[in-house]
């Protein structure tokens, strides 16, 4: 995952009932917990948590 990628954020992080779409704003390596992602949701809220609480949204288009 990298800055600018679209992701889904786990409800465990947001406190919402469903996964939330967001854009990654920061990726950092924390020496204690590993990779930490910061993402801004489409409604403007900012969330951060360990990488395993995010799912990359696959926007690839099949050209066959």
CSV table of C-alpha atoms in Angstrom, one decimal:
chain,number,residue,atom,x,y,z
A,1,UNK,CA,0.0,0.0,0.0
A,2,UNK,CA,1.2,3.5,-0.8
A,3,UNK,CA,0.0,7.1,-0.5
A,4,UNK,CA,-2.9,7.8,-2.8
A,5,UNK,CA,-4.2,4.2,-2.9
A,6,UNK,CA,-7.9,3.7,-2.3
A,7,UNK,CA,-8.7,1.4,0.7
A,8,UNK,CA,-11.5,0.1,2.8
A,9,UNK,CA,-11.1,0.6,6.5
A,10,UNK,CA,-12.4,-2.0,9.0
A,11,UNK,CA,-15.4,-1.2,11.2
A,12,UNK,CA,-13.2,-2.0,14.2
A,13,UNK,CA,-11.2,1.2,13.4
A,14,UNK,CA,-14.1,3.5,12.4
A,15,UNK,CA,-16.8,2.3,14.8
A,16,UNK,CA,-19.2,2.3,11.8
A,17,UNK,CA,-21.3,-0.7,10.8
A,18,UNK,CA,-19.7,-1.2,7.4
A,19,UNK,CA,-16.2,-1.0,5.8
A,20,UNK,CA,-15.4,2.7,4.9
A,21,UNK,CA,-13.8,3.8,1.7
A,22,UNK,CA,-10.8,6.1,2.1
A,23,UNK,CA,-7.6,7.4,0.5
A,24,UNK,CA,-4.2,6.7,2.1
A,25,UNK,CA,-2.5,9.9,3.1
A,26,UNK,CA,0.5,8.4,5.0
A,27,UNK,CA,2.3,5.1,5.3
A,28,UNK,CA,4.9,4.8,8.0
A,29,UNK,CA,7.0,2.1,9.6
A,30,UNK,CA,6.6,1.9,13.3
A,31,UNK,CA,9.4,0.0,15.1
A,32,UNK,CA,6.9,-1.4,17.6
A,33,UNK,CA,3.8,-2.4,15.6
A,34,UNK,CA,5.0,-2.5,12.0
A,35,UNK,CA,3.4,-0.6,9.1
A,36,UNK,CA,0.8,2.0,10.2
A,37,UNK,CA,-1.6,3.4,7.6
A,38,UNK,CA,-3.3,6.8,7.9
A,39,UNK,CA,-6.3,7.3,5.6
A,40,UNK,CA,-8.9,10.0,5.0
A,41,UNK,CA,-12.4,8.9,4.4
A,42,UNK,CA,-14.6,10.4,1.7
A,43,UNK,CA,-16.5,12.4,4.4
A,44,UNK,CA,-13.2,13.9,5.7
A,45,UNK,CA,-12.5,11.9,8.8
A,46,UNK,CA,-8.9,10.7,9.3
A,47,UNK,CA,-8.2,7.2,10.7
A,48,UNK,CA,-4.9,5.4,11.4
A,49,UNK,CA,-4.2,1.8,12.4
A,50,UNK,CA,-2.0,-1.2,11.6
A,51,UNK,CA,-1.9,-2.2,8.0
A,52,UNK,CA,-4.1,-5.4,8.6
A,53,UNK,CA,-7.1,-3.2,9.3
A,54,UNK,CA,-7.2,-1.9,5.7
A,55,UNK,CA,-8.1,-3.6,2.4
A,56,UNK,CA,-6.8,-2.3,-0.9
A,57,UNK,CA,-9.6,-1.6,-3.3
A,58,UNK,CA,-8.8,-3.3,-6.6
A,59,UNK,CA,-9.5,-0.8,-9.4
A,60,UNK,CA,-7.8,-2.7,-12.2
A,61,UNK,CA,-9.7,-3.0,-15.4
A,62,UNK,CA,-9.7,-6.2,-17.4
A,63,UNK,CA,-8.7,-5.4,-21.0
A,64,UNK,CA,-9.6,-8.9,-22.5
